[in-house]
């Protein structure tokens, strides 16, 4: 995904600095080269040795290192990269960058560079909310700096709120979205995938046979075309793709909330096999076998995520794609589903016994659009995904 790309990673001094180690591993795994730069304070949280070992390159940490100045001056260092990533970006680093200070190698690089900069802030919630930091954020944004995070959550300092470093996977997704070339560059696509698990009690659940293979392949193909993908997945059998913003959920209701939170998006591809119902009287304790008879489960309807996203309004993605897994009258049912759900396209397939499609590696789909139907030959799920991603890119062009 990031082959041939070089990231200059500036690691600021904060408790979240340890997550930069994972980020380096993810970046290397995605094919990027990483030039690490550490502030003096970062060295209090992670060792240059671990950073260098994971990056496979030397760590730059001093401005007046004569050897480096001879080998590669700070101006050059700041310009050989395709992207400068600051993670964690502390309040102090943001303040210095916003006011154009050049006190050490990291801030000098930020001042000297003409390379795009992506910052992943991490700090105490009060520091983040302080008007000074918010001013600095606005200044940096106006200067063209991009941001990923911070997330909400429990913080190492014991407080709760915005200020947590974005997860390394999300930082990678943001980096990929900026660097990957392709027709979907700069586009945000939400993909749902996998089954949902609807609890009966804390140890039992209702599920379905979806493996998540098709949704995962679609997300991968979209990333391959340069899209920024939010991948909302139920408990799937296959591992999630790299370079996506990953949201793991269990139930349909959680999937609905995650999708709504991920909006706005340019397109939405709903490949998840969402349970239609959840157990309304799910036990809070494990339901016991008794002599008084069998338990009775009461069902309640789940939100229809596809229909909800398809509702006309300012948040509606330009293209909404649903799936129709049918076991009979595939075309008629899928065509009716397209109208009922209000989505733009339906990818219909026959999942009846004997097709080997549910959980298998191949798929035979018919694409139903406003203008008609297209039957695609049976092919690998990855090939279906690539064809759909190309078609989606065409529609958004
Ligand atoms: O209604 P049915 O489950 O057959 O529709 C399938 C399509 O609707 C799929 O794209 C699926 O992801 C989506 N769906 C949904 N939310 C539901 C049920 C289905 O998004 N509750």
PDB file of C-alpha atoms in Angstrom, residues 68-318:
ATOM      1  CA  UNK A  68      24.275  14.179  10.507  1.00  0.00           C
ATOM      2  CA  UNK A  69      24.693  17.730   9.316  1.00  0.00           C
ATOM      3  CA  UNK A  70      27.418  16.470   7.003  1.00  0.00           C
ATOM      4  CA  UNK A  71      25.443  13.411   5.906  1.00  0.00           C
ATOM      5  CA  UNK A  72      22.000  14.950   5.767  1.00  0.00           C
ATOM      6  CA  UNK A  73      21.178  18.396   7.052  1.00  0.00           C
ATOM      7  CA  UNK A  74      17.921  19.130   8.747  1.00  0.00           C
ATOM      8  CA  UNK A  75      16.582  20.926   5.695  1.00  0.00           C
ATOM      9  CA  UNK A  76      17.200  17.925   3.514  1.00  0.00           C
ATOM     10  CA  UNK A  77      15.965  15.515   6.175  1.00  0.00           C
ATOM     11  CA  UNK A  78      12.676  17.391   6.254  1.00  0.00           C
ATOM     12  CA  UNK A  79      12.238  17.164   2.513  1.00  0.00           C
ATOM     13  CA  UNK A  80      13.093  13.621   1.544  1.00  0.00           C
ATOM     14  CA  UNK A  81       9.902  12.339   3.137  1.00  0.00           C
ATOM     15  CA  UNK A  82       6.535  12.032   1.407  1.00  0.00           C
ATOM     16  CA  UNK A  83       4.796  12.918   4.660  1.00  0.00           C
ATOM     17  CA  UNK A  84       5.832  14.137   8.098  1.00  0.00           C
ATOM     18  CA  UNK A  85       3.852  12.499  10.880  1.00  0.00           C
ATOM     19  CA  UNK A  86       3.962  13.843  14.430  1.00  0.00           C
ATOM     20  CA  UNK A  87       2.784  11.150  16.853  1.00  0.00           C
ATOM     21  CA  UNK A  88       2.251  11.847  19.627  1.00  0.00           C
ATOM     22  CA  UNK A  89       1.941  15.592  18.994  1.00  0.00           C
ATOM     23  CA  UNK A  90       2.135  17.067  22.479  1.00  0.00           C
ATOM     24  CA  UNK A  91       0.606  20.401  23.492  1.00  0.00           C
ATOM     25  CA  UNK A  92       4.114  21.812  23.585  1.00  0.00           C
ATOM     26  CA  UNK A  93       5.047  20.572  20.106  1.00  0.00           C
ATOM     27  CA  UNK A  94       1.812  21.973  18.714  1.00  0.00           C
ATOM     28  CA  UNK A  95       2.437  25.313  20.425  1.00  0.00           C
ATOM     29  CA  UNK A  96       5.979  25.550  19.090  1.00  0.00           C
ATOM     30  CA  UNK A  97       4.939  24.538  15.596  1.00  0.00           C
ATOM     31  CA  UNK A  98       2.038  27.021  15.631  1.00  0.00           C
ATOM     32  CA  UNK A  99       4.357  29.872  16.590  1.00  0.00           C
ATOM     33  CA  UNK A 100       7.159  28.884  14.240  1.00  0.00           C
ATOM     34  CA  UNK A 101       9.764  28.111  16.863  1.00  0.00           C
ATOM     35  CA  UNK A 102      12.855  26.104  16.019  1.00  0.00           C
ATOM     36  CA  UNK A 103      14.206  25.002  19.357  1.00  0.00           C
ATOM     37  CA  UNK A 104      15.269  21.473  18.548  1.00  0.00           C
ATOM     38  CA  UNK A 105      15.502  19.129  15.593  1.00  0.00           C
ATOM     39  CA  UNK A 106      11.777  18.253  15.581  1.00  0.00           C
ATOM     40  CA  UNK A 107      10.541  21.856  15.578  1.00  0.00           C
ATOM     41  CA  UNK A 108      13.251  22.953  13.151  1.00  0.00           C
ATOM     42  CA  UNK A 109      12.168  20.244  10.730  1.00  0.00           C
ATOM     43  CA  UNK A 110       8.557  21.348  10.999  1.00  0.00           C
ATOM     44  CA  UNK A 111       9.558  24.923  10.235  1.00  0.00           C
ATOM     45  CA  UNK A 112      11.942  24.056   7.417  1.00  0.00           C
ATOM     46  CA  UNK A 113       9.785  21.610   5.554  1.00  0.00           C
ATOM     47  CA  UNK A 114       7.647  21.935   2.479  1.00  0.00           C
ATOM     48  CA  UNK A 115       6.335  18.387   2.944  1.00  0.00           C
ATOM     49  CA  UNK A 116       2.725  17.833   4.129  1.00  0.00           C
ATOM     50  CA  UNK A 117       2.385  17.328   7.883  1.00  0.00           C
ATOM     51  CA  UNK A 118      -0.044  15.084   9.748  1.00  0.00           C
ATOM     52  CA  UNK A 119      -0.301  15.465  13.517  1.00  0.00           C
ATOM     53  CA  UNK A 120      -1.794  12.959  15.963  1.00  0.00           C
ATOM     54  CA  UNK A 121      -2.268  14.943  19.179  1.00  0.00           C
ATOM     55  CA  UNK A 122      -2.132  13.320  22.613  1.00  0.00           C
ATOM     56  CA  UNK A 123      -2.406  15.176  25.882  1.00  0.00           C
ATOM     57  CA  UNK A 124      -4.420  15.574  29.032  1.00  0.00           C
ATOM     58  CA  UNK A 125      -8.042  16.496  28.332  1.00  0.00           C
ATOM     59  CA  UNK A 126      -7.750  19.933  30.015  1.00  0.00           C
ATOM     60  CA  UNK A 127      -4.635  20.717  28.014  1.00  0.00           C
ATOM     61  CA  UNK A 128      -6.449  19.729  24.820  1.00  0.00           C
ATOM     62  CA  UNK A 129      -9.507  21.820  25.672  1.00  0.00           C
ATOM     63  CA  UNK A 130      -7.479  24.834  26.775  1.00  0.00           C
ATOM     64  CA  UNK A 131      -8.158  27.839  24.536  1.00  0.00           C
ATOM     65  CA  UNK A 132      -4.427  28.134  23.849  1.00  0.00           C
ATOM     66  CA  UNK A 133      -4.244  24.606  22.415  1.00  0.00           C
ATOM     67  CA  UNK A 134      -7.449  25.126  20.449  1.00  0.00           C
ATOM     68  CA  UNK A 135      -5.968  28.361  19.070  1.00  0.00           C
ATOM     69  CA  UNK A 136      -2.809  26.521  18.092  1.00  0.00           C
ATOM     70  CA  UNK A 137      -4.903  23.801  16.471  1.00  0.00           C
ATOM     71  CA  UNK A 138      -6.785  26.379  14.396  1.00  0.00           C
ATOM     72  CA  UNK A 139      -3.515  28.076  13.405  1.00  0.00           C
ATOM     73  CA  UNK A 140      -1.898  24.803  12.382  1.00  0.00           C
ATOM     74  CA  UNK A 141      -4.987  23.796  10.398  1.00  0.00           C
ATOM     75  CA  UNK A 142      -4.925  27.144   8.636  1.00  0.00           C
ATOM     76  CA  UNK A 143      -1.247  26.494   7.859  1.00  0.00           C
ATOM     77  CA  UNK A 144      -2.287  23.277   6.117  1.00  0.00           C
ATOM     78  CA  UNK A 145      -1.447  20.760   8.836  1.00  0.00           C
ATOM     79  CA  UNK A 146      -3.757  17.720   8.903  1.00  0.00           C
ATOM     80  CA  UNK A 147      -4.923  16.044  12.097  1.00  0.00           C
ATOM     81  CA  UNK A 148      -5.963  12.556  13.129  1.00  0.00           C
ATOM     82  CA  UNK A 149      -7.607  12.245  16.546  1.00  0.00           C
ATOM     83  CA  UNK A 150      -7.412  12.771  19.413  1.00  0.00           C
ATOM     84  CA  UNK A 151      -9.855  10.101  20.566  1.00  0.00           C
ATOM     85  CA  UNK A 152     -12.163  10.220  23.539  1.00  0.00           C
ATOM     86  CA  UNK A 153     -11.544   7.812  26.357  1.00  0.00           C
ATOM     87  CA  UNK A 154      -9.818   6.936  29.590  1.00  0.00           C
ATOM     88  CA  UNK A 155      -6.461   8.588  29.822  1.00  0.00           C
ATOM     89  CA  UNK A 156      -3.278   7.462  31.491  1.00  0.00           C
ATOM     90  CA  UNK A 157      -3.597  10.451  33.838  1.00  0.00           C
ATOM     91  CA  UNK A 158      -6.907   9.068  35.169  1.00  0.00           C
ATOM     92  CA  UNK A 159      -9.185  11.583  33.460  1.00  0.00           C
ATOM     93  CA  UNK A 160     -11.703  10.934  30.710  1.00  0.00           C
ATOM     94  CA  UNK A 161     -12.353  12.871  27.530  1.00  0.00           C
ATOM     95  CA  UNK A 162     -10.710  13.935  24.285  1.00  0.00           C
ATOM     96  CA  UNK A 163      -6.936  13.822  24.302  1.00  0.00           C
ATOM     97  CA  UNK A 164      -6.050  10.187  23.734  1.00  0.00           C
ATOM     98  CA  UNK A 165      -3.714   9.452  20.851  1.00  0.00           C
ATOM     99  CA  UNK A 166      -5.632   8.005  17.887  1.00  0.00           C
ATOM    100  CA  UNK A 167      -5.116   4.254  17.592  1.00  0.00           C
ATOM    101  CA  UNK A 168      -2.053   3.392  15.495  1.00  0.00           C
ATOM    102  CA  UNK A 169      -4.319   1.634  12.949  1.00  0.00           C
ATOM    103  CA  UNK A 170      -6.308   4.847  12.531  1.00  0.00           C
ATOM    104  CA  UNK A 171      -3.126   6.887  12.138  1.00  0.00           C
ATOM    105  CA  UNK A 172      -1.980   4.411   9.486  1.00  0.00           C
ATOM    106  CA  UNK A 173      -5.336   4.747   7.732  1.00  0.00           C
ATOM    107  CA  UNK A 174      -5.005   8.540   7.740  1.00  0.00           C
ATOM    108  CA  UNK A 175      -1.469   8.262   6.356  1.00  0.00           C
ATOM    109  CA  UNK A 176      -2.554   5.820   3.656  1.00  0.00           C
ATOM    110  CA  UNK A 177      -5.436   8.067   2.656  1.00  0.00           C
ATOM    111  CA  UNK A 178      -2.977  10.919   2.087  1.00  0.00           C
ATOM    112  CA  UNK A 179      -0.328   8.929   0.271  1.00  0.00           C
ATOM    113  CA  UNK A 180      -1.932   6.097  -1.622  1.00  0.00           C
ATOM    114  CA  UNK A 181      -2.449   6.984  -5.239  1.00  0.00           C
ATOM    115  CA  UNK A 182      -5.550   6.025  -7.120  1.00  0.00           C
ATOM    116  CA  UNK A 183      -8.923   7.252  -8.291  1.00  0.00           C
ATOM    117  CA  UNK A 184     -10.400   7.140  -4.765  1.00  0.00           C
ATOM    118  CA  UNK A 185      -7.706   9.249  -3.199  1.00  0.00           C
ATOM    119  CA  UNK A 186      -9.270  11.698  -0.763  1.00  0.00           C
ATOM    120  CA  UNK A 187     -12.584   9.781  -0.696  1.00  0.00           C
ATOM    121  CA  UNK A 188     -14.026   8.322   2.481  1.00  0.00           C
ATOM    122  CA  UNK A 189     -15.859   5.006   2.172  1.00  0.00           C
ATOM    123  CA  UNK A 190     -17.576   3.145   5.013  1.00  0.00           C
ATOM    124  CA  UNK A 191     -17.656  -0.640   4.646  1.00  0.00           C
ATOM    125  CA  UNK A 192     -19.641  -2.945   6.935  1.00  0.00           C
ATOM    126  CA  UNK A 193     -18.625  -6.581   7.066  1.00  0.00           C
ATOM    127  CA  UNK A 194     -19.047  -9.894   8.841  1.00  0.00           C
ATOM    128  CA  UNK A 195     -21.919 -11.234  10.899  1.00  0.00           C
ATOM    129  CA  UNK A 196     -23.415  -9.687  14.007  1.00  0.00           C
ATOM    130  CA  UNK A 197     -23.729 -11.518  17.309  1.00  0.00           C
ATOM    131  CA  UNK A 198     -26.970 -10.942  19.169  1.00  0.00           C
ATOM    132  CA  UNK A 199     -26.684 -12.015  22.797  1.00  0.00           C
ATOM    133  CA  UNK A 200     -29.133 -14.433  24.394  1.00  0.00           C
ATOM    134  CA  UNK A 201     -27.305 -14.119  27.678  1.00  0.00           C
ATOM    135  CA  UNK A 202     -23.680 -13.269  28.582  1.00  0.00           C
ATOM    136  CA  UNK A 203     -22.366 -16.554  27.139  1.00  0.00           C
ATOM    137  CA  UNK A 204     -24.745 -17.376  24.270  1.00  0.00           C
ATOM    138  CA  UNK A 205     -25.602 -15.516  21.100  1.00  0.00           C
ATOM    139  CA  UNK A 206     -27.415 -15.768  17.783  1.00  0.00           C
ATOM    140  CA  UNK A 207     -25.162 -15.435  14.740  1.00  0.00           C
ATOM    141  CA  UNK A 208     -25.016 -16.341  11.054  1.00  0.00           C
ATOM    142  CA  UNK A 209     -22.526 -17.985   8.708  1.00  0.00           C
ATOM    143  CA  UNK A 210     -21.014 -14.830   7.221  1.00  0.00           C
ATOM    144  CA  UNK A 211     -17.205 -15.064   7.279  1.00  0.00           C
ATOM    145  CA  UNK A 212     -16.535 -11.407   6.464  1.00  0.00           C
ATOM    146  CA  UNK A 213     -14.458 -12.497   3.456  1.00  0.00           C
ATOM    147  CA  UNK A 214     -16.320 -10.431   0.836  1.00  0.00           C
ATOM    148  CA  UNK A 215     -16.511  -7.264   2.948  1.00  0.00           C
ATOM    149  CA  UNK A 216     -12.834  -7.535   3.853  1.00  0.00           C
ATOM    150  CA  UNK A 217     -11.876  -7.985   0.197  1.00  0.00           C
ATOM    151  CA  UNK A 218     -13.952  -4.928  -0.753  1.00  0.00           C
ATOM    152  CA  UNK A 219     -12.300  -2.776   1.907  1.00  0.00           C
ATOM    153  CA  UNK A 220      -8.870  -3.938   0.729  1.00  0.00           C
ATOM    154  CA  UNK A 221      -9.721  -3.149  -2.903  1.00  0.00           C
ATOM    155  CA  UNK A 222     -10.985   0.314  -1.953  1.00  0.00           C
ATOM    156  CA  UNK A 223      -7.806   1.046   0.022  1.00  0.00           C
ATOM    157  CA  UNK A 224      -5.875  -0.174  -3.012  1.00  0.00           C
ATOM    158  CA  UNK A 225      -7.561   2.564  -5.060  1.00  0.00           C
ATOM    159  CA  UNK A 226      -6.561   5.176  -2.499  1.00  0.00           C
ATOM    160  CA  UNK A 227      -9.771   5.470  -0.452  1.00  0.00           C
ATOM    161  CA  UNK A 228      -9.830   6.228   3.246  1.00  0.00           C
ATOM    162  CA  UNK A 229     -11.886   3.341   4.539  1.00  0.00           C
ATOM    163  CA  UNK A 230     -13.755   3.028   7.823  1.00  0.00           C
ATOM    164  CA  UNK A 231     -14.250  -0.697   8.278  1.00  0.00           C
ATOM    165  CA  UNK A 232     -17.049  -1.575  10.679  1.00  0.00           C
ATOM    166  CA  UNK A 233     -16.951  -5.296  11.292  1.00  0.00           C
ATOM    167  CA  UNK A 234     -18.796  -7.846  13.367  1.00  0.00           C
ATOM    168  CA  UNK A 235     -16.946 -10.897  14.697  1.00  0.00           C
ATOM    169  CA  UNK A 236     -15.620 -12.229  11.368  1.00  0.00           C
ATOM    170  CA  UNK A 237     -13.581 -15.364  10.623  1.00  0.00           C
ATOM    171  CA  UNK A 238     -11.046 -13.577   8.455  1.00  0.00           C
ATOM    172  CA  UNK A 239      -8.610 -10.962   9.787  1.00  0.00           C
ATOM    173  CA  UNK A 240      -9.462  -7.322   8.985  1.00  0.00           C
ATOM    174  CA  UNK A 241      -7.596  -5.554   6.166  1.00  0.00           C
ATOM    175  CA  UNK A 242      -4.627  -3.282   6.821  1.00  0.00           C
ATOM    176  CA  UNK A 243      -4.701   0.468   6.439  1.00  0.00           C
ATOM    177  CA  UNK A 244      -8.323   0.992   7.425  1.00  0.00           C
ATOM    178  CA  UNK A 245      -9.890   2.760  10.376  1.00  0.00           C
ATOM    179  CA  UNK A 246     -11.118  -0.362  12.146  1.00  0.00           C
ATOM    180  CA  UNK A 247     -14.246  -0.415  14.297  1.00  0.00           C
ATOM    181  CA  UNK A 248     -15.085  -3.766  15.851  1.00  0.00           C
ATOM    182  CA  UNK A 249     -18.663  -4.361  16.962  1.00  0.00           C
ATOM    183  CA  UNK A 250     -20.732  -7.307  18.137  1.00  0.00           C
ATOM    184  CA  UNK A 251     -24.385  -6.399  17.653  1.00  0.00           C
ATOM    185  CA  UNK A 252     -26.453  -4.787  14.905  1.00  0.00           C
ATOM    186  CA  UNK A 253     -27.251  -1.875  17.188  1.00  0.00           C
ATOM    187  CA  UNK A 254     -23.546  -1.244  17.788  1.00  0.00           C
ATOM    188  CA  UNK A 255     -22.907  -1.513  14.040  1.00  0.00           C
ATOM    189  CA  UNK A 256     -25.649   1.045  13.384  1.00  0.00           C
ATOM    190  CA  UNK A 257     -24.158   3.499  15.887  1.00  0.00           C
ATOM    191  CA  UNK A 258     -20.628   3.002  14.527  1.00  0.00           C
ATOM    192  CA  UNK A 259     -21.745   3.643  10.944  1.00  0.00           C
ATOM    193  CA  UNK A 260     -23.690   6.759  11.925  1.00  0.00           C
ATOM    194  CA  UNK A 261     -20.672   8.044  13.809  1.00  0.00           C
ATOM    195  CA  UNK A 262     -18.385   7.411  10.834  1.00  0.00           C
ATOM    196  CA  UNK A 263     -20.499   9.642   8.534  1.00  0.00           C
ATOM    197  CA  UNK A 264     -20.046  11.749   6.479  1.00  0.00           C
ATOM    198  CA  UNK A 265     -18.718   9.560   3.702  1.00  0.00           C
ATOM    199  CA  UNK A 266     -18.605   9.659  -0.071  1.00  0.00           C
ATOM    200  CA  UNK A 267     -19.839   6.086  -0.303  1.00  0.00           C
ATOM    201  CA  UNK A 268     -21.054   3.285   1.907  1.00  0.00           C
ATOM    202  CA  UNK A 269     -20.797  -0.430   1.084  1.00  0.00           C
ATOM    203  CA  UNK A 270     -22.886  -2.571   3.405  1.00  0.00           C
ATOM    204  CA  UNK A 271     -21.544  -6.089   3.047  1.00  0.00           C
ATOM    205  CA  UNK A 272     -22.334  -7.146   6.612  1.00  0.00           C
ATOM    206  CA  UNK A 273     -24.842  -9.894   7.271  1.00  0.00           C
ATOM    207  CA  UNK A 274     -26.746  -7.965   9.895  1.00  0.00           C
ATOM    208  CA  UNK A 275     -29.148  -9.880  12.127  1.00  0.00           C
ATOM    209  CA  UNK A 276     -32.710  -8.718  11.594  1.00  0.00           C
ATOM    210  CA  UNK A 277     -33.660  -9.223  15.226  1.00  0.00           C
ATOM    211  CA  UNK A 278     -32.103  -9.161  18.639  1.00  0.00           C
ATOM    212  CA  UNK A 279     -33.301 -10.950  21.739  1.00  0.00           C
ATOM    213  CA  UNK A 280     -35.444  -8.462  23.613  1.00  0.00           C
ATOM    214  CA  UNK A 281     -35.387 -10.484  26.832  1.00  0.00           C
ATOM    215  CA  UNK A 282     -31.681 -11.390  26.769  1.00  0.00           C
ATOM    216  CA  UNK A 283     -30.530 -12.567  30.196  1.00  0.00           C
ATOM    217  CA  UNK A 284     -28.108 -10.453  32.169  1.00  0.00           C
ATOM    218  CA  UNK A 285     -26.996 -13.715  33.810  1.00  0.00           C
ATOM    219  CA  UNK A 286     -26.507 -17.096  32.142  1.00  0.00           C
ATOM    220  CA  UNK A 287     -29.929 -18.676  31.625  1.00  0.00           C
ATOM    221  CA  UNK A 288     -30.109 -21.874  33.672  1.00  0.00           C
ATOM    222  CA  UNK A 289     -31.629 -25.192  32.688  1.00  0.00           C
ATOM    223  CA  UNK A 290     -34.576 -25.729  35.019  1.00  0.00           C
ATOM    224  CA  UNK A 291     -37.286 -28.321  35.456  1.00  0.00           C
ATOM    225  CA  UNK A 292     -39.917 -25.604  34.885  1.00  0.00           C
ATOM    226  CA  UNK A 293     -39.705 -25.836  31.118  1.00  0.00           C
ATOM    227  CA  UNK A 294     -37.825 -24.256  28.234  1.00  0.00           C
ATOM    228  CA  UNK A 295     -36.890 -20.588  28.092  1.00  0.00           C
ATOM    229  CA  UNK A 296     -38.831 -18.458  25.613  1.00  0.00           C
ATOM    230  CA  UNK A 297     -36.929 -15.884  23.615  1.00  0.00           C
ATOM    231  CA  UNK A 298     -38.723 -12.715  22.597  1.00  0.00           C
ATOM    232  CA  UNK A 299     -37.365 -10.904  19.564  1.00  0.00           C
ATOM    233  CA  UNK A 300     -37.241  -7.223  18.691  1.00  0.00           C
ATOM    234  CA  UNK A 301     -36.331  -5.683  15.357  1.00  0.00           C
ATOM    235  CA  UNK A 302     -32.827  -4.355  14.771  1.00  0.00           C
ATOM    236  CA  UNK A 303     -32.261  -1.003  13.094  1.00  0.00           C
ATOM    237  CA  UNK A 304     -31.861  -1.361   9.331  1.00  0.00           C
ATOM    238  CA  UNK A 305     -28.491   0.304   8.818  1.00  0.00           C
ATOM    239  CA  UNK A 306     -28.640   0.284   5.031  1.00  0.00           C
ATOM    240  CA  UNK A 307     -32.081   1.901   4.987  1.00  0.00           C
ATOM    241  CA  UNK A 308     -31.025   4.454   7.607  1.00  0.00           C
ATOM    242  CA  UNK A 309     -27.926   5.507   5.643  1.00  0.00           C
ATOM    243  CA  UNK A 310     -29.948   5.673   2.413  1.00  0.00           C
ATOM    244  CA  UNK A 311     -32.424   8.200   3.777  1.00  0.00           C
ATOM    245  CA  UNK A 312     -32.166  11.423   1.785  1.00  0.00           C
ATOM    246  CA  UNK A 313     -30.493  14.243   3.648  1.00  0.00           C
ATOM    247  CA  UNK A 314     -27.268  16.206   3.915  1.00  0.00           C
ATOM    248  CA  UNK A 315     -25.436  13.238   5.489  1.00  0.00           C
ATOM    249  CA  UNK A 316     -26.403  10.745   2.779  1.00  0.00           C
ATOM    250  CA  UNK A 317     -23.340   9.402   0.953  1.00  0.00           C
ATOM    251  CA  UNK A 318     -23.422   9.953  -2.784  1.00  0.00           C
TER     252      UNK A 318
END
